[in-house]
Coordinates of C-alpha atoms in Angstrom, one line a residue:
M1 CA 43.2 80.6 114.2
K2 CA 43.6 81.9 117.7
A3 CA 41.4 84.2 119.9
M4 CA 41.1 85.4 123.4
I5 CA 38.0 86.1 125.6
L6 CA 38.4 88.7 128.3
A7 CA 36.7 87.2 131.4
A8 CA 38.7 88.4 134.5
G9 CA 36.6 91.5 135.4
K10 CA 34.5 91.7 138.6
G11 CA 31.4 92.9 136.7
T12 CA 30.6 95.6 139.3
R13 CA 28.0 97.2 137.0
V14 CA 26.0 94.0 136.9
R15 CA 25.8 93.4 140.7
P16 CA 24.2 91.7 142.5
I17 CA 24.2 89.0 139.8
T18 CA 28.0 89.0 139.6
Q19 CA 28.5 88.5 143.3
T20 CA 28.0 84.8 142.6
I21 CA 28.2 84.5 138.8
P22 CA 31.1 85.9 136.7
K23 CA 29.9 88.1 133.9
P24 CA 30.7 85.6 131.1
M25 CA 28.5 83.0 132.9
I26 CA 25.4 85.2 133.1
P27 CA 22.7 83.2 131.3
I28 CA 20.6 84.3 128.4
L29 CA 17.7 81.9 128.8
Q30 CA 19.8 79.3 130.6
K31 CA 22.8 79.6 128.3
P32 CA 26.0 81.5 129.4
V33 CA 27.0 84.5 127.3
M34 CA 30.5 83.0 126.8
E35 CA 29.0 79.9 125.2
F36 CA 27.5 82.0 122.4
L37 CA 30.9 83.6 121.9
L38 CA 32.6 80.3 121.6
E39 CA 30.1 79.2 119.0
L40 CA 30.8 82.3 116.9
L41 CA 34.5 81.8 117.1
R42 CA 34.2 78.2 116.0
Q43 CA 32.0 79.2 113.1
H44 CA 34.8 81.4 111.8
S45 CA 37.6 78.8 112.3
F46 CA 39.0 80.2 115.6
T47 CA 39.7 76.9 117.4
Q48 CA 42.3 77.8 120.0
V49 CA 41.0 80.2 122.6
M50 CA 42.7 81.7 125.7
V51 CA 40.5 83.0 128.5
N52 CA 41.9 85.2 131.3
V53 CA 40.1 84.6 134.6
S54 CA 40.1 86.0 138.1
H55 CA 36.8 86.8 139.8
L56 CA 35.0 83.5 140.4
A57 CA 37.4 81.8 138.0
H58 CA 36.3 78.3 139.0
E59 CA 32.7 78.9 137.7
I60 CA 34.1 79.5 134.2
E61 CA 36.7 76.8 134.3
N62 CA 34.4 74.1 135.7
Y63 CA 31.7 74.8 133.0
F64 CA 33.9 75.1 129.9
R65 CA 36.8 72.8 130.9
D66 CA 39.1 72.3 128.0
G67 CA 36.5 73.3 125.4
Q68 CA 36.1 69.9 123.7
R69 CA 32.3 69.7 124.0
F70 CA 32.2 73.2 122.4
G71 CA 34.4 72.3 119.4
V72 CA 37.4 74.4 120.5
E73 CA 40.5 74.1 122.6
I74 CA 40.5 76.4 125.7
G75 CA 43.4 77.5 127.9
Y76 CA 43.0 79.6 131.1
S77 CA 45.3 82.3 132.5
F78 CA 44.5 82.9 136.2
E79 CA 45.2 86.4 137.4
G80 CA 45.7 86.3 141.2
K81 CA 47.3 84.1 143.9
I82 CA 46.6 81.7 146.7
T83 CA 47.1 83.5 150.1
A84 CA 48.9 82.0 153.1
E85 CA 45.5 81.1 154.5
G86 CA 44.8 79.0 151.3
E87 CA 42.3 81.5 149.9
L88 CA 42.1 82.0 146.2
Q89 CA 42.4 85.7 145.6
G90 CA 41.8 87.2 142.2
Q91 CA 43.9 90.2 141.0
A92 CA 43.0 91.2 137.5
L93 CA 45.7 92.8 135.4
G94 CA 43.5 94.8 133.1
S95 CA 42.5 93.7 129.6
A96 CA 45.8 94.4 128.0
G97 CA 47.8 93.2 131.0
G98 CA 46.0 89.9 130.8
M99 CA 47.0 89.5 127.2
K100 CA 50.6 90.3 127.9
R101 CA 50.7 87.8 130.8
I102 CA 49.8 85.0 128.4
Q103 CA 52.3 86.1 125.8
D104 CA 55.1 86.4 128.5
F105 CA 54.4 82.9 129.7
K106 CA 55.1 81.6 126.2
P107 CA 54.4 83.4 123.0
F108 CA 50.9 82.1 122.1
F109 CA 49.7 84.7 119.7
D110 CA 51.9 84.2 116.6
D111 CA 49.6 85.6 113.9
T112 CA 46.6 87.8 113.6
F113 CA 44.2 87.1 116.5
V114 CA 40.8 88.3 117.8
V115 CA 40.0 89.5 121.3
L116 CA 36.4 89.5 122.5
C117 CA 34.9 91.0 125.7
G118 CA 32.9 88.2 127.5
D119 CA 29.8 90.2 128.1
A120 CA 28.0 90.6 124.8
L121 CA 25.9 88.7 122.2
I122 CA 27.2 89.3 118.7
D123 CA 26.7 87.9 115.2
L124 CA 29.7 89.7 113.6
D125 CA 31.3 88.3 110.4
L126 CA 34.7 87.8 112.0
T127 CA 36.2 86.5 108.7
E128 CA 35.4 89.7 106.9
A129 CA 36.6 91.8 109.7
V130 CA 40.0 90.0 109.8
R131 CA 40.3 90.4 106.0
W132 CA 39.7 94.2 106.2
H133 CA 42.2 94.5 109.1
K134 CA 44.9 92.7 107.1
E135 CA 44.2 94.7 104.0
K136 CA 44.8 97.9 105.9
G137 CA 48.1 96.7 107.4
S138 CA 46.7 97.5 110.8
I139 CA 48.4 96.5 114.1
A140 CA 45.1 97.0 116.0
T141 CA 41.5 97.3 114.7
I142 CA 38.4 98.2 116.8
I143 CA 35.0 97.0 115.6
M144 CA 32.7 100.0 116.0
K145 CA 29.0 100.8 116.4
T146 CA 26.9 104.0 116.6
V147 CA 24.8 104.4 119.8
P148 CA 22.4 107.1 121.1
I149 CA 24.2 110.0 122.7
E150 CA 22.9 109.2 126.1
E151 CA 24.7 105.9 126.1
V152 CA 28.1 107.3 125.1
P153 CA 29.4 107.7 128.7
S154 CA 29.4 103.9 129.1
Y155 CA 31.8 103.2 126.2
G156 CA 35.0 104.3 124.6
V157 CA 34.4 106.8 121.8
V158 CA 36.2 106.5 118.5
V159 CA 36.9 109.2 115.9
T160 CA 38.4 108.1 112.6
E161 CA 39.8 109.6 109.4
D162 CA 38.0 108.8 106.1
D163 CA 40.1 105.7 105.6
G164 CA 39.3 104.3 109.0
R165 CA 42.5 105.3 110.7
I166 CA 41.8 106.3 114.3
K167 CA 42.8 109.8 115.2
T168 CA 41.2 110.2 118.6
F169 CA 40.1 107.7 121.3
Q170 CA 38.1 108.8 124.4
E171 CA 37.5 106.3 127.2
K172 CA 34.0 106.8 128.6
P173 CA 33.7 110.6 128.2
A174 CA 30.9 112.7 129.5
I175 CA 28.1 113.5 127.1
D176 CA 29.2 117.1 126.6
Q177 CA 32.8 116.1 126.0
A178 CA 32.2 113.2 123.5
L179 CA 33.6 113.8 120.1
S180 CA 31.2 111.3 118.4
T181 CA 28.6 108.7 119.0
T182 CA 30.7 105.9 117.4
I183 CA 31.9 103.6 120.1
N184 CA 34.2 100.7 120.9
T185 CA 32.3 97.4 121.0
G186 CA 35.0 95.5 122.9
I187 CA 35.8 93.4 119.7
Y188 CA 39.4 93.7 118.6
I189 CA 41.8 92.4 116.0
F190 CA 45.5 92.5 116.8
E191 CA 48.8 91.6 115.3
P192 CA 51.5 90.0 117.6
E193 CA 53.5 93.3 117.4
I194 CA 50.9 94.8 119.7
F195 CA 52.7 93.4 122.6
D196 CA 55.6 95.8 122.0
Y197 CA 53.2 98.5 123.3
I198 CA 52.1 96.7 126.5
P199 CA 54.3 96.6 129.6
S200 CA 54.9 93.4 131.5
G201 CA 53.8 92.7 135.1
Q202 CA 51.5 95.6 135.7
E203 CA 47.8 96.5 135.3
F204 CA 47.2 97.9 131.8
D205 CA 43.9 98.4 130.1
I206 CA 43.1 98.2 126.4
G207 CA 40.7 101.1 126.3
S208 CA 42.2 103.6 128.8
D209 CA 45.9 102.8 128.3
L210 CA 46.8 100.9 125.1
F211 CA 44.6 102.7 122.6
P212 CA 45.5 106.3 123.7
K213 CA 49.2 105.1 123.4
L214 CA 48.7 103.8 119.9
V215 CA 47.1 107.2 118.9
E216 CA 49.9 109.1 120.5
M217 CA 52.6 107.1 118.8
D218 CA 50.8 107.3 115.4
A219 CA 50.7 103.5 115.1
P220 CA 48.6 101.9 112.3
F221 CA 45.5 101.8 114.3
Y222 CA 42.1 101.5 112.6
G223 CA 38.4 101.4 113.3
L224 CA 35.9 99.4 111.3
A225 CA 32.1 100.1 111.5
M226 CA 30.1 97.0 110.5
D227 CA 26.5 96.1 110.3
F228 CA 26.0 93.4 112.9
Q229 CA 23.9 92.7 116.0
W230 CA 25.5 93.6 119.3
V231 CA 23.6 93.0 122.5
D232 CA 25.7 94.3 125.4
I233 CA 25.1 93.1 129.0
G234 CA 27.7 95.3 130.7
R235 CA 25.0 96.7 133.1
V236 CA 21.9 95.4 134.8
P237 CA 19.6 97.4 132.4
D238 CA 21.5 96.0 129.5
Y239 CA 20.9 92.4 130.7
W240 CA 17.3 93.2 131.2
R241 CA 17.0 94.4 127.6
A242 CA 18.9 91.4 126.3
V243 CA 16.5 88.9 127.8
R244 CA 13.5 90.8 126.6
S245 CA 14.9 91.0 123.1
V246 CA 15.6 87.3 123.0
L247 CA 12.0 86.5 124.2
R248 CA 10.6 88.8 121.5
G249 CA 12.7 87.0 118.8
D250 CA 14.7 90.2 118.1
V251 CA 18.1 88.6 118.5
K252 CA 19.4 86.5 115.6
N253 CA 20.8 83.1 116.1
V254 CA 19.4 82.9 119.7
S255 CA 16.4 80.6 120.0
I256 CA 14.1 80.2 123.0
P257 CA 14.7 76.8 124.6
G258 CA 12.1 74.3 125.6
K259 CA 8.7 73.5 124.0
E260 CA 6.2 76.0 122.7
V261 CA 3.0 74.9 124.6
A262 CA 0.9 77.8 123.4
P263 CA 1.7 80.8 121.1
G264 CA 4.6 82.7 122.7
I265 CA 4.7 80.4 125.8
Y266 CA 7.7 78.1 126.2
T267 CA 8.5 75.7 128.9
G268 CA 11.2 73.3 130.0
I269 CA 10.3 69.7 131.0
N270 CA 8.0 68.7 133.9
V271 CA 6.5 72.2 134.5
D272 CA 3.5 72.0 137.0
V273 CA 0.7 74.3 135.9
N274 CA -3.0 74.0 135.3
W275 CA -3.3 76.1 132.2
D276 CA -7.1 76.5 132.7
K277 CA -6.5 78.3 136.0
V278 CA -3.7 80.7 135.2
D279 CA -3.5 83.7 133.0
I280 CA -0.3 83.8 130.9
T281 CA 0.4 86.2 128.0
G282 CA 3.6 85.7 126.0
P283 CA 6.3 85.9 125.3
V284 CA 7.1 83.9 128.4
Y285 CA 9.7 81.2 129.2
I286 CA 9.2 78.9 132.2
G287 CA 12.1 76.6 133.2
A288 CA 11.9 72.9 134.1
M289 CA 10.5 71.7 137.4
T290 CA 8.8 75.1 138.1
R291 CA 5.3 75.2 139.6
I292 CA 2.8 77.9 138.7
E293 CA -0.1 77.8 141.2
D294 CA -3.7 78.5 140.4
G295 CA -4.7 82.1 140.0
A296 CA -1.2 83.3 139.0
K297 CA -0.9 85.8 136.2
I298 CA 2.2 86.1 134.0
I299 CA 2.7 88.9 131.4
G300 CA 5.5 88.8 128.9
P301 CA 8.1 89.4 128.1
S302 CA 9.0 87.5 131.3
M303 CA 11.4 84.7 132.1
I304 CA 11.0 82.3 135.1
G305 CA 14.0 80.0 135.7
P306 CA 13.9 76.3 136.6
N307 CA 12.8 75.0 140.0
C308 CA 10.8 78.1 140.9
C309 CA 7.4 78.5 142.5
I310 CA 5.0 81.2 141.5
C311 CA 2.4 81.1 144.3
G312 CA -1.3 81.5 143.9
N313 CA -2.8 84.9 142.9
S314 CA 0.6 86.4 142.3
T315 CA 1.6 88.4 139.2
V316 CA 4.8 88.4 137.2
D317 CA 4.8 91.3 134.7
N318 CA 7.8 92.1 132.4
S319 CA 10.2 90.4 134.9
V320 CA 13.1 88.0 135.0
I321 CA 13.2 85.4 137.8
F322 CA 16.3 83.3 138.3
E323 CA 16.3 79.7 139.4
Y324 CA 15.1 78.4 142.9
S325 CA 12.9 81.5 143.6
R326 CA 9.6 81.5 145.3
L327 CA 7.2 84.4 144.7
G328 CA 4.8 84.7 147.6
R329 CA 1.0 84.5 147.4
G330 CA -0.7 87.6 146.1
V331 CA 2.5 89.4 145.4
R332 CA 2.9 91.6 142.2
L333 CA 6.3 91.6 140.6
V334 CA 6.4 94.3 137.9
D335 CA 9.5 95.4 136.0
K336 CA 11.8 93.5 138.3
L337 CA 14.7 91.0 138.3
V338 CA 14.8 88.4 141.1
F339 CA 18.2 86.9 141.8
G340 CA 18.6 84.9 145.0
R341 CA 17.9 87.2 147.9
Y342 CA 17.9 90.3 145.7
C343 CA 15.1 92.1 143.9
V344 CA 16.4 94.6 141.2
D345 CA 14.5 97.2 139.3
S346 CA 15.1 98.0 135.6
K347 CA 17.6 100.7 136.5
G348 CA 19.8 98.4 138.5
N349 CA 18.7 99.5 142.0
A350 CA 18.7 96.4 144.3
I351 CA 17.0 95.5 147.5
D352 CA 18.2 92.7 149.7
V353 CA 14.9 91.1 150.7
Q354 CA 16.4 89.3 153.6
A355 CA 18.1 92.3 155.1
A356 CA 14.9 94.3 154.5
A357 CA 12.8 91.6 156.3
L358 CA 10.8 91.2 153.0
D359 CA 11.7 87.6 152.5
W360 CA 8.0 86.7 152.9
L361 CA 7.7 88.3 149.4
I362 CA 10.5 86.4 147.7
T363 CA 12.2 83.3 149.2
D364 CA 14.4 80.5 148.1
A365 CA 12.2 77.8 146.8
R366 CA 14.3 75.2 148.6
Q367 CA 13.3 76.7 152.0
D368 CA 10.0 76.1 153.8
P369 CA 7.5 78.7 152.8
P370 CA 6.4 81.2 155.5
T371 CA 3.5 80.1 157.7
R372 CA 2.5 83.5 159.0
V373 CA 2.8 87.0 157.7
P374 CA 2.6 89.9 160.1
A375 CA -0.2 92.4 159.6
E376 CA 2.2 95.2 158.6
H377 CA 3.7 93.0 155.9
Q378 CA 0.2 92.3 154.6
A379 CA -0.4 96.0 154.4
I380 CA 2.9 96.5 152.5
A381 CA 1.7 93.8 150.0
E382 CA -1.5 95.7 149.5
L383 CA 0.4 99.0 148.9
L384 CA 2.4 97.1 146.3
G385 CA -0.8 96.1 144.6
G386 CA -1.1 92.6 145.9
D387 CA -3.7 90.8 148.0
G388 CA -2.4 91.1 151.5
N389 CA -5.0 88.5 152.8
S390 CA -3.7 85.9 150.4
L391 CA 0.0 86.0 151.2
V392 CA -0.3 82.7 153.1
G393 CA -2.5 79.8 152.1
D394 CA -5.2 78.4 154.3

């Protein structure tokens, strides 16, 4: 069977992470989200997968290649061009436009097929969903979930008849205009006839263009609500929740990598830590080749990536730290995500620590550590709850 993963978007709501990593490559404890999706597809006998790419396309293509090591065959459809200056320039066609481009190149989707957005962890029974779709004689089926009313503006809202036929579709309505709290999860089942509704060579979106058109034309368009786990990472706060959920063991079929060295504490290989001189409360994951210096305190749920350094007397509390990060001495990191030169809070607000001259707090572990910290910076550290006198070692 055939499937498609939508992977061409810029992921603007997950910046700054997506400035250097495309959304499908965002890691959940060192494993890209798209890899989980490929595993799910393979489990349900989807072995030929098309992936549309644009933003940072090479990151996806270089990791997954032709799919052999993941047990599937993968083809890529690049949306963009190479400029006269030789620059690779992405130009996404929208989710439906990306599907149409593949079909116009050569009809690939010749039977019922599944389309997944590349930014969610799911454990859906795809086999049962496809069976229901065919039984209804549907040309397009949306897999649906119910969410709290405050989350509705982030999604497409679906209203169905008693038999599941969709009578209204709203793309990301305001809370006071939403007709229900049942939303589109970005999981679709289509028949090849769907391409009759999608124009060629132009930007066309599944949610905002295709689905309203299907409703308007009274096409056999259905929504199916199923009981399954759906962990969306469409925004920074979503990613934050996803990592914490995995660390707590709340996400099925996603295990914590590494070795459990103490209850709730997992590490990769060759981690440098004197367990008698640190205070670590799980759930915590520490990546390979990371050093935790004496006096450090780590409170879970927290993830520290590989090749990091958590300097002495610093604190990591309910935080996510990506690879090659150094947290300065005496610094307290609470409810934060550290990604390269950026420190992001749980609401998605980011600070560029270099631009703000705060790179004595967080630096690249591959750089030499600071040898002196100005007095005003020590005062800032103390205001943040850290020990300003211990920012730099003796």
